[in-house]
């Protein structure tokens, strides 16, 4: 695709002065630099320049389809990207947003893009919101060579190993501990021996263990769905079930049978959606907590690959390269199974009613996704 108005084609190497003609020229453009990004705002358009490279904490090309801005960004940038770009009463952009990457030899023009997601925060001591992060989708995806040029991938550090997998059949407490501590870096340096506080000491050992792991790795409690903090545990309306987990929008929850006689060693986990009857998860609590952890790891990883409506043959093609987790399907509403590799968790879900399978893979480093790149057509691929 060529920007016919100014004759600049994607992946062209241009100097700064020519790049700024995309938004009206240097004299007519207000420029803002924050972190590794520079944003030029002019009457003719917007120019966003990010640094080459690959990082979670700075603005860069994220994958073949996306560029990410990491703020906080100046107010004028937030207004241009979130408030000004649309023609009133239409879905058409009023001013083009042009994207470029800074290399040592100059700027590489990527083409135009549109904002697809953005986050804002309120700065301490101020009432106004500032742009904290922003994802822009390129109108023309980058080829593999182009992506390698503007986003050279850092080599991986050690990927989490699969030592935990061999304990799933017989030592599930050990398997859970090894997976969680291998996947999530500790957020605390304390050597204190963690304890389970709170007014509910009669919890099953599996849940107590999970809370101990979460003391130094709180992300293991979940982001997509969550195991409730100890202080939020509660019984249901009948007083018979202890609710310990929920979906992120509260559409379903997980619970255990609550008795005064003390908990079972490895109780059944009950899934309940809205006002429907409760359904038993196929794995009791210790197996369920491994499944919950795998699901959250795959959904909420820094690097993700996803695809919807795959056929059974396509799922087989993907999973043939991975190791299966020997547990019965997770989640009665949509049976889900797990396959893994070092630094990678993949789950596939039977969508039912002839809709095929959805697949979501999460990784601790881009390199763990790389072997999957050409096996199916991905909706999103961060490798």
Tab-separated table of C-alpha atoms in Angstrom:
chain	number	residue	atom	x	y	z
A	1	UNK	CA	0.000	0.000	0.000
A	2	UNK	CA	1.270	3.472	-0.858
A	3	UNK	CA	0.351	6.750	0.758
A	4	UNK	CA	-0.482	8.319	-2.604
A	5	UNK	CA	-0.807	11.824	-1.183
A	6	UNK	CA	2.868	11.945	-0.282
A	7	UNK	CA	4.379	8.986	-2.132
A	8	UNK	CA	5.732	7.156	0.934
A	9	UNK	CA	5.297	3.398	0.875
A	10	UNK	CA	5.441	1.159	3.959
A	11	UNK	CA	8.935	0.001	4.979
A	12	UNK	CA	10.529	2.952	3.163
A	13	UNK	CA	13.506	4.521	4.907
A	14	UNK	CA	12.847	8.254	5.292
A	15	UNK	CA	14.499	11.154	7.080
A	16	UNK	CA	12.778	13.014	9.885
A	17	UNK	CA	11.863	16.052	7.803
A	18	UNK	CA	10.085	13.994	5.175
A	19	UNK	CA	8.277	11.931	7.808
A	20	UNK	CA	6.878	15.089	9.374
A	21	UNK	CA	5.302	16.089	6.047
A	22	UNK	CA	2.756	13.374	6.858
A	23	UNK	CA	1.261	15.616	9.524
A	24	UNK	CA	1.890	18.996	7.892
A	25	UNK	CA	5.644	19.582	8.096
A	26	UNK	CA	7.990	20.296	10.979
A	27	UNK	CA	7.055	23.982	11.250
A	28	UNK	CA	3.355	23.175	11.581
A	29	UNK	CA	3.740	20.165	13.888
A	30	UNK	CA	3.848	20.080	17.682
A	31	UNK	CA	6.118	17.287	18.860
A	32	UNK	CA	5.955	15.370	22.156
A	33	UNK	CA	8.496	12.818	23.423
A	34	UNK	CA	7.731	10.425	26.278
A	35	UNK	CA	9.684	7.275	27.043
A	36	UNK	CA	10.826	5.716	23.775
A	37	UNK	CA	8.084	7.357	21.675
A	38	UNK	CA	7.733	10.665	19.853
A	39	UNK	CA	4.330	11.875	18.666
A	40	UNK	CA	3.937	14.676	16.149
A	41	UNK	CA	0.543	16.392	16.031
A	42	UNK	CA	-0.311	18.534	13.034
A	43	UNK	CA	-3.329	19.791	11.119
A	44	UNK	CA	-2.787	17.176	8.396
A	45	UNK	CA	-2.360	14.125	10.625
A	46	UNK	CA	-0.463	12.427	13.435
A	47	UNK	CA	2.983	10.816	13.300
A	48	UNK	CA	3.998	8.261	15.938
A	49	UNK	CA	7.647	7.191	16.084
A	50	UNK	CA	8.745	4.320	18.336
A	51	UNK	CA	12.172	2.814	18.940
A	52	UNK	CA	13.236	-0.436	17.331
A	53	UNK	CA	13.449	-3.375	19.703
A	54	UNK	CA	11.290	-5.526	21.898
A	55	UNK	CA	10.279	-4.646	25.456
A	56	UNK	CA	7.300	-4.919	27.770
A	57	UNK	CA	7.875	-1.549	29.402
A	58	UNK	CA	8.427	0.778	26.445
A	59	UNK	CA	6.740	1.805	23.219
A	60	UNK	CA	7.559	-0.528	20.327
A	61	UNK	CA	6.203	-2.654	17.508
A	62	UNK	CA	4.431	-5.483	19.322
A	63	UNK	CA	3.592	-7.909	16.534
A	64	UNK	CA	2.883	-7.901	12.792
A	65	UNK	CA	-0.424	-6.105	13.392
A	66	UNK	CA	0.149	-3.846	16.408
A	67	UNK	CA	2.231	-0.971	17.720
A	68	UNK	CA	2.063	-0.215	21.434
A	69	UNK	CA	2.539	3.140	23.142
A	70	UNK	CA	3.505	3.155	26.809
A	71	UNK	CA	2.820	6.389	28.722
A	72	UNK	CA	2.152	8.442	30.624
A	73	UNK	CA	1.560	10.530	27.517
A	74	UNK	CA	0.966	14.307	27.427
A	75	UNK	CA	-2.648	15.495	27.443
A	76	UNK	CA	-2.437	16.690	23.841
A	77	UNK	CA	-1.459	13.178	22.700
A	78	UNK	CA	-4.376	11.610	24.583
A	79	UNK	CA	-6.795	14.121	23.089
A	80	UNK	CA	-5.551	13.540	19.559
A	81	UNK	CA	-5.633	9.753	19.766
A	82	UNK	CA	-8.785	9.243	21.850
A	83	UNK	CA	-10.963	12.305	21.421
A	84	UNK	CA	-10.220	14.025	18.109
A	85	UNK	CA	-9.761	11.379	15.430
A	86	UNK	CA	-13.335	10.623	14.321
A	87	UNK	CA	-15.591	12.516	11.971
A	88	UNK	CA	-18.827	13.295	13.775
A	89	UNK	CA	-21.539	10.769	12.961
A	90	UNK	CA	-19.196	8.419	11.037
A	91	UNK	CA	-16.751	5.622	11.702
A	92	UNK	CA	-14.098	7.223	9.494
A	93	UNK	CA	-10.905	8.701	10.866
A	94	UNK	CA	-10.741	12.477	10.461
A	95	UNK	CA	-6.947	12.587	10.411
A	96	UNK	CA	-4.595	9.738	9.522
A	97	UNK	CA	-2.310	8.271	12.179
A	98	UNK	CA	1.070	7.406	10.642
A	99	UNK	CA	3.482	4.996	12.337
A	100	UNK	CA	7.261	4.771	12.035
A	101	UNK	CA	10.199	3.073	13.752
A	102	UNK	CA	13.508	4.757	14.508
A	103	UNK	CA	16.580	2.816	13.382
A	104	UNK	CA	20.199	3.960	13.433
A	105	UNK	CA	20.037	4.753	9.718
A	106	UNK	CA	16.744	6.687	9.840
A	107	UNK	CA	12.999	6.200	10.160
A	108	UNK	CA	11.190	3.213	8.677
A	109	UNK	CA	7.625	4.136	7.721
A	110	UNK	CA	5.135	1.381	8.660
A	111	UNK	CA	1.947	2.880	7.224
A	112	UNK	CA	-1.240	4.079	8.880
A	113	UNK	CA	-3.083	2.597	11.840
A	114	UNK	CA	-6.024	3.036	14.194
A	115	UNK	CA	-6.381	2.954	17.972
A	116	UNK	CA	-7.973	-0.311	19.103
A	117	UNK	CA	-7.403	-0.177	22.856
A	118	UNK	CA	-6.265	2.399	25.384
A	119	UNK	CA	-5.891	2.801	29.128
A	120	UNK	CA	-5.940	5.928	31.232
A	121	UNK	CA	-4.958	6.632	34.842
A	122	UNK	CA	-5.404	9.516	37.228
A	123	UNK	CA	-2.051	10.920	38.273
A	124	UNK	CA	-1.477	11.365	42.026
A	125	UNK	CA	-2.537	14.807	43.197
A	126	UNK	CA	-4.319	15.641	39.932
A	127	UNK	CA	-7.922	15.247	38.810
A	128	UNK	CA	-7.271	14.698	35.104
A	129	UNK	CA	-6.691	11.376	33.387
A	130	UNK	CA	-3.539	10.683	31.393
A	131	UNK	CA	-2.974	8.095	28.685
A	132	UNK	CA	-1.105	5.174	30.255
A	133	UNK	CA	-1.019	2.777	27.293
A	134	UNK	CA	-2.416	2.546	23.786
A	135	UNK	CA	-2.553	-0.162	21.114
A	136	UNK	CA	-2.680	0.828	17.451
A	137	UNK	CA	-3.532	-1.685	14.741
A	138	UNK	CA	-1.699	-1.316	11.435
A	139	UNK	CA	-3.995	-1.129	8.424
A	140	UNK	CA	-1.503	-3.338	6.514
A	141	UNK	CA	0.206	-6.087	8.584
A	142	UNK	CA	3.979	-6.380	8.456
A	143	UNK	CA	5.667	-9.259	6.642
A	144	UNK	CA	7.958	-11.553	8.643
A	145	UNK	CA	11.145	-9.899	7.274
A	146	UNK	CA	9.733	-6.435	7.974
A	147	UNK	CA	8.779	-7.410	11.517
A	148	UNK	CA	12.245	-8.854	12.151
A	149	UNK	CA	13.775	-5.581	10.937
A	150	UNK	CA	11.823	-3.242	13.233
A	151	UNK	CA	11.306	-5.593	16.182
A	152	UNK	CA	14.437	-7.697	16.615
A	153	UNK	CA	13.600	-10.212	19.332
A	154	UNK	CA	15.775	-10.509	22.400
A	155	UNK	CA	17.076	-14.027	23.101
A	156	UNK	CA	15.125	-15.807	25.848
A	157	UNK	CA	16.287	-16.181	29.377
A	158	UNK	CA	15.596	-19.594	30.907
A	159	UNK	CA	12.052	-20.727	30.127
A	160	UNK	CA	9.995	-22.366	32.908
A	161	UNK	CA	10.569	-26.111	32.672
A	162	UNK	CA	8.055	-28.963	32.750
A	163	UNK	CA	9.250	-30.674	35.921
A	164	UNK	CA	5.798	-30.059	37.436
A	165	UNK	CA	4.054	-32.064	34.701
A	166	UNK	CA	5.358	-35.433	35.859
A	167	UNK	CA	3.768	-34.919	39.300
A	168	UNK	CA	0.214	-34.193	38.064
A	169	UNK	CA	-0.886	-37.826	38.290
A	170	UNK	CA	0.305	-38.548	41.825
A	171	UNK	CA	1.553	-35.458	43.673
A	172	UNK	CA	-0.743	-32.619	42.689
A	173	UNK	CA	0.275	-30.310	45.516
A	174	UNK	CA	3.856	-30.557	44.308
A	175	UNK	CA	2.810	-30.059	40.687
A	176	UNK	CA	0.838	-26.903	41.551
A	177	UNK	CA	3.666	-25.416	43.602
A	178	UNK	CA	6.267	-26.087	40.899
A	179	UNK	CA	4.108	-24.639	38.140
A	180	UNK	CA	3.134	-21.469	40.014
A	181	UNK	CA	6.639	-20.727	41.311
A	182	UNK	CA	8.139	-21.441	37.878
A	183	UNK	CA	5.659	-19.322	35.912
A	184	UNK	CA	5.309	-16.277	38.192
A	185	UNK	CA	8.348	-14.404	39.537
A	186	UNK	CA	8.132	-13.754	43.280
A	187	UNK	CA	6.995	-10.216	44.094
A	188	UNK	CA	8.440	-10.313	47.616
A	189	UNK	CA	11.954	-11.019	48.884
A	190	UNK	CA	10.872	-11.910	52.390
A	191	UNK	CA	12.003	-15.202	53.891
A	192	UNK	CA	9.067	-15.318	56.263
A	193	UNK	CA	7.187	-18.557	56.474
A	194	UNK	CA	3.786	-17.708	54.918
A	195	UNK	CA	0.662	-18.495	56.886
A	196	UNK	CA	-3.022	-18.504	56.073
A	197	UNK	CA	-4.695	-15.727	58.060
A	198	UNK	CA	-8.372	-14.916	58.361
A	199	UNK	CA	-11.487	-16.288	60.007
A	200	UNK	CA	-11.799	-19.463	57.883
A	201	UNK	CA	-9.176	-21.959	59.132
A	202	UNK	CA	-11.266	-24.983	58.084
A	203	UNK	CA	-10.292	-24.697	54.422
A	204	UNK	CA	-9.187	-27.761	52.434
A	205	UNK	CA	-5.415	-28.156	52.303
A	206	UNK	CA	-5.356	-27.502	48.552
A	207	UNK	CA	-6.927	-24.071	48.954
A	208	UNK	CA	-4.649	-23.240	51.895
A	209	UNK	CA	-1.649	-24.113	49.737
A	210	UNK	CA	-2.912	-21.890	46.915
A	211	UNK	CA	-3.244	-18.917	49.262
A	212	UNK	CA	0.267	-19.501	50.573
A	213	UNK	CA	1.600	-19.452	47.002
A	214	UNK	CA	-0.337	-16.247	46.322
A	215	UNK	CA	1.278	-14.396	49.222
A	216	UNK	CA	4.427	-13.862	47.150
A	217	UNK	CA	2.847	-14.344	43.711
A	218	UNK	CA	-0.556	-12.605	43.870
A	219	UNK	CA	-1.072	-12.839	40.089
A	220	UNK	CA	-1.695	-16.567	40.490
A	221	UNK	CA	-5.094	-15.673	41.988
A	222	UNK	CA	-6.145	-14.816	38.447
A	223	UNK	CA	-6.912	-11.942	36.108
A	224	UNK	CA	-9.357	-13.335	33.546
A	225	UNK	CA	-11.165	-15.186	36.320
A	226	UNK	CA	-10.081	-15.213	39.941
A	227	UNK	CA	-9.836	-17.152	43.152
A	228	UNK	CA	-11.220	-14.762	45.737
A	229	UNK	CA	-8.880	-13.262	48.343
A	230	UNK	CA	-9.317	-14.816	51.775
A	231	UNK	CA	-11.149	-11.741	53.025
A	232	UNK	CA	-13.759	-12.124	50.236
A	233	UNK	CA	-14.667	-15.775	50.811
A	234	UNK	CA	-18.373	-16.154	51.545
A	235	UNK	CA	-21.170	-18.689	51.628
A	236	UNK	CA	-23.979	-18.664	49.084
A	237	UNK	CA	-27.563	-17.650	49.847
A	238	UNK	CA	-28.350	-21.096	51.256
A	239	UNK	CA	-25.308	-21.133	53.550
A	240	UNK	CA	-24.396	-24.561	52.172
A	241	UNK	CA	-21.651	-23.646	49.702
A	242	UNK	CA	-18.412	-21.712	50.214
A	243	UNK	CA	-17.857	-19.462	47.195
A	244	UNK	CA	-14.133	-19.191	46.472
A	245	UNK	CA	-13.835	-18.244	42.791
A	246	UNK	CA	-15.635	-16.211	40.158
A	247	UNK	CA	-15.652	-15.120	36.519
A	248	UNK	CA	-14.336	-11.599	35.883
A	249	UNK	CA	-17.836	-10.193	35.240
A	250	UNK	CA	-19.556	-12.284	37.905
A	251	UNK	CA	-21.426	-14.478	35.400
A	252	UNK	CA	-20.423	-17.722	37.109
A	253	UNK	CA	-18.670	-18.848	40.275
A	254	UNK	CA	-16.999	-21.856	41.844
A	255	UNK	CA	-17.786	-23.187	45.304
A	256	UNK	CA	-17.193	-26.036	47.749
A	257	UNK	CA	-19.679	-27.797	49.996
A	258	UNK	CA	-19.515	-25.993	53.362
A	259	UNK	CA	-20.003	-28.080	56.500
A	260	UNK	CA	-19.309	-27.564	60.190
A	261	UNK	CA	-17.605	-30.968	60.325
A	262	UNK	CA	-14.532	-29.663	58.513
A	263	UNK	CA	-13.511	-29.907	54.865
A	264	UNK	CA	-12.906	-33.029	52.827
A	265	UNK	CA	-9.305	-33.735	51.925
A	266	UNK	CA	-9.863	-33.079	48.190
A	267	UNK	CA	-13.467	-31.942	47.735
A	268	UNK	CA	-15.584	-31.624	44.610
A	269	UNK	CA	-15.605	-28.166	43.027
A	270	UNK	CA	-19.032	-26.944	41.934
A	271	UNK	CA	-19.528	-24.640	38.956
A	272	UNK	CA	-22.644	-22.473	38.827
A	273	UNK	CA	-23.708	-20.030	36.117
A	274	UNK	CA	-26.288	-17.375	37.010
A	275	UNK	CA	-29.299	-19.180	38.498
A	276	UNK	CA	-28.653	-22.504	36.761
A	277	UNK	CA	-28.159	-25.686	38.819
A	278	UNK	CA	-24.603	-26.290	40.024
A	279	UNK	CA	-22.469	-28.690	37.977
A	280	UNK	CA	-19.480	-30.601	39.334
A	281	UNK	CA	-16.079	-29.895	37.805
A	282	UNK	CA	-14.560	-33.150	36.566
A	283	UNK	CA	-11.428	-32.728	38.681
A	284	UNK	CA	-11.604	-32.318	42.490
A	285	UNK	CA	-10.015	-29.293	44.111
A	286	UNK	CA	-6.291	-30.085	43.723
A	287	UNK	CA	-6.663	-30.911	40.025
A	288	UNK	CA	-9.007	-27.967	39.540
A	289	UNK	CA	-6.441	-25.538	40.983
A	290	UNK	CA	-3.837	-26.800	38.500
A	291	UNK	CA	-6.358	-26.294	35.674
A	292	UNK	CA	-7.323	-22.843	36.941
A	293	UNK	CA	-3.646	-21.875	37.064
A	294	UNK	CA	-2.997	-23.161	33.547
A	295	UNK	CA	-6.023	-21.335	32.157
A	296	UNK	CA	-4.980	-18.024	33.727
A	297	UNK	CA	-1.382	-18.507	32.583
A	298	UNK	CA	-2.484	-19.024	28.984
A	299	UNK	CA	-5.045	-16.188	28.950
A	300	UNK	CA	-3.037	-13.532	30.764
A	301	UNK	CA	0.541	-14.102	29.618
A	302	UNK	CA	2.591	-11.233	28.224
A	303	UNK	CA	2.834	-13.037	24.871
A	304	UNK	CA	-0.267	-14.619	23.369
A	305	UNK	CA	-1.474	-16.480	20.279
A	306	UNK	CA	-5.184	-17.021	19.693
A	307	UNK	CA	-7.494	-18.369	17.029
A	308	UNK	CA	-11.237	-19.012	16.915
A	309	UNK	CA	-13.263	-21.733	15.214
A	310	UNK	CA	-10.494	-24.175	14.400
A	311	UNK	CA	-11.334	-27.672	13.215
A	312	UNK	CA	-10.450	-30.798	15.175
A	313	UNK	CA	-7.748	-31.547	12.590
A	314	UNK	CA	-6.184	-28.105	13.090
A	315	UNK	CA	-6.217	-28.564	16.869
A	316	UNK	CA	-4.507	-31.937	16.431
A	317	UNK	CA	-1.845	-30.266	14.274
A	318	UNK	CA	-1.132	-27.783	17.069
A	319	UNK	CA	-1.193	-30.178	19.978
A	320	UNK	CA	0.963	-32.807	18.239
A	321	UNK	CA	3.913	-30.490	18.924
A	322	UNK	CA	3.112	-30.210	22.666
A	323	UNK	CA	2.647	-32.403	25.741
A	324	UNK	CA	-0.868	-33.063	27.092
A	325	UNK	CA	-1.705	-32.334	30.739
A	326	UNK	CA	-3.273	-35.576	32.097
A	327	UNK	CA	-6.411	-34.074	33.626
A	328	UNK	CA	-10.063	-34.400	32.645
A	329	UNK	CA	-11.653	-31.379	30.881
A	330	UNK	CA	-11.906	-28.112	32.806
A	331	UNK	CA	-14.989	-25.866	32.877
A	332	UNK	CA	-18.358	-27.616	32.360
A	333	UNK	CA	-19.778	-24.701	30.321
A	334	UNK	CA	-17.181	-25.241	27.571
A	335	UNK	CA	-14.913	-28.280	28.053
A	336	UNK	CA	-11.274	-27.193	27.919
A	337	UNK	CA	-8.041	-29.195	27.727
A	338	UNK	CA	-4.417	-28.160	28.165
A	339	UNK	CA	-1.149	-28.839	26.347
A	340	UNK	CA	2.234	-27.437	27.327
A	341	UNK	CA	5.857	-26.878	26.383
A	342	UNK	CA	8.644	-25.094	28.289
A	343	UNK	CA	7.422	-21.540	28.896
A	344	UNK	CA	4.112	-22.200	27.078
A	345	UNK	CA	0.559	-23.164	28.043
A	346	UNK	CA	-2.048	-23.782	25.344
A	347	UNK	CA	-5.703	-24.494	25.985
A	348	UNK	CA	-8.365	-25.441	23.473
A	349	UNK	CA	-12.078	-25.185	24.145
A	350	UNK	CA	-14.922	-27.032	22.448
A	351	UNK	CA	-17.335	-24.235	21.516
A	352	UNK	CA	-20.173	-26.711	20.795
A	353	UNK	CA	-23.029	-26.516	18.279
A	354	UNK	CA	-20.719	-26.995	15.320
A	355	UNK	CA	-18.651	-23.899	16.128
A	356	UNK	CA	-15.384	-25.811	16.281
A	357	UNK	CA	-12.646	-25.063	18.792
A	358	UNK	CA	-11.068	-21.882	20.116
A	359	UNK	CA	-7.377	-21.949	21.001
A	360	UNK	CA	-5.394	-19.640	23.248
A	361	UNK	CA	-1.688	-19.978	23.985
A	362	UNK	CA	0.278	-17.923	26.490
A	363	UNK	CA	4.051	-17.754	26.818
A	364	UNK	CA	6.665	-16.232	29.090
A	365	UNK	CA	8.796	-15.302	26.042
A	366	UNK	CA	8.075	-14.811	22.339
A	367	UNK	CA	10.406	-17.647	21.400
A	368	UNK	CA	8.112	-20.204	23.050
A	369	UNK	CA	5.368	-19.305	20.553
A	370	UNK	CA	7.624	-19.446	17.489
A	371	UNK	CA	7.133	-23.168	16.659
A	372	UNK	CA	3.355	-22.581	16.324
A	373	UNK	CA	3.482	-19.707	13.847
A	374	UNK	CA	2.677	-21.575	10.612
A	375	UNK	CA	0.540	-24.424	11.976
A	376	UNK	CA	-2.801	-22.550	11.774
A	377	UNK	CA	-4.071	-19.111	10.824
A	378	UNK	CA	-3.901	-16.996	13.975
A	379	UNK	CA	-6.201	-14.099	14.880
A	380	UNK	CA	-3.420	-12.760	17.082
A	381	UNK	CA	0.177	-13.898	17.255
A	382	UNK	CA	2.767	-12.252	19.537
A	383	UNK	CA	5.659	-14.504	18.545
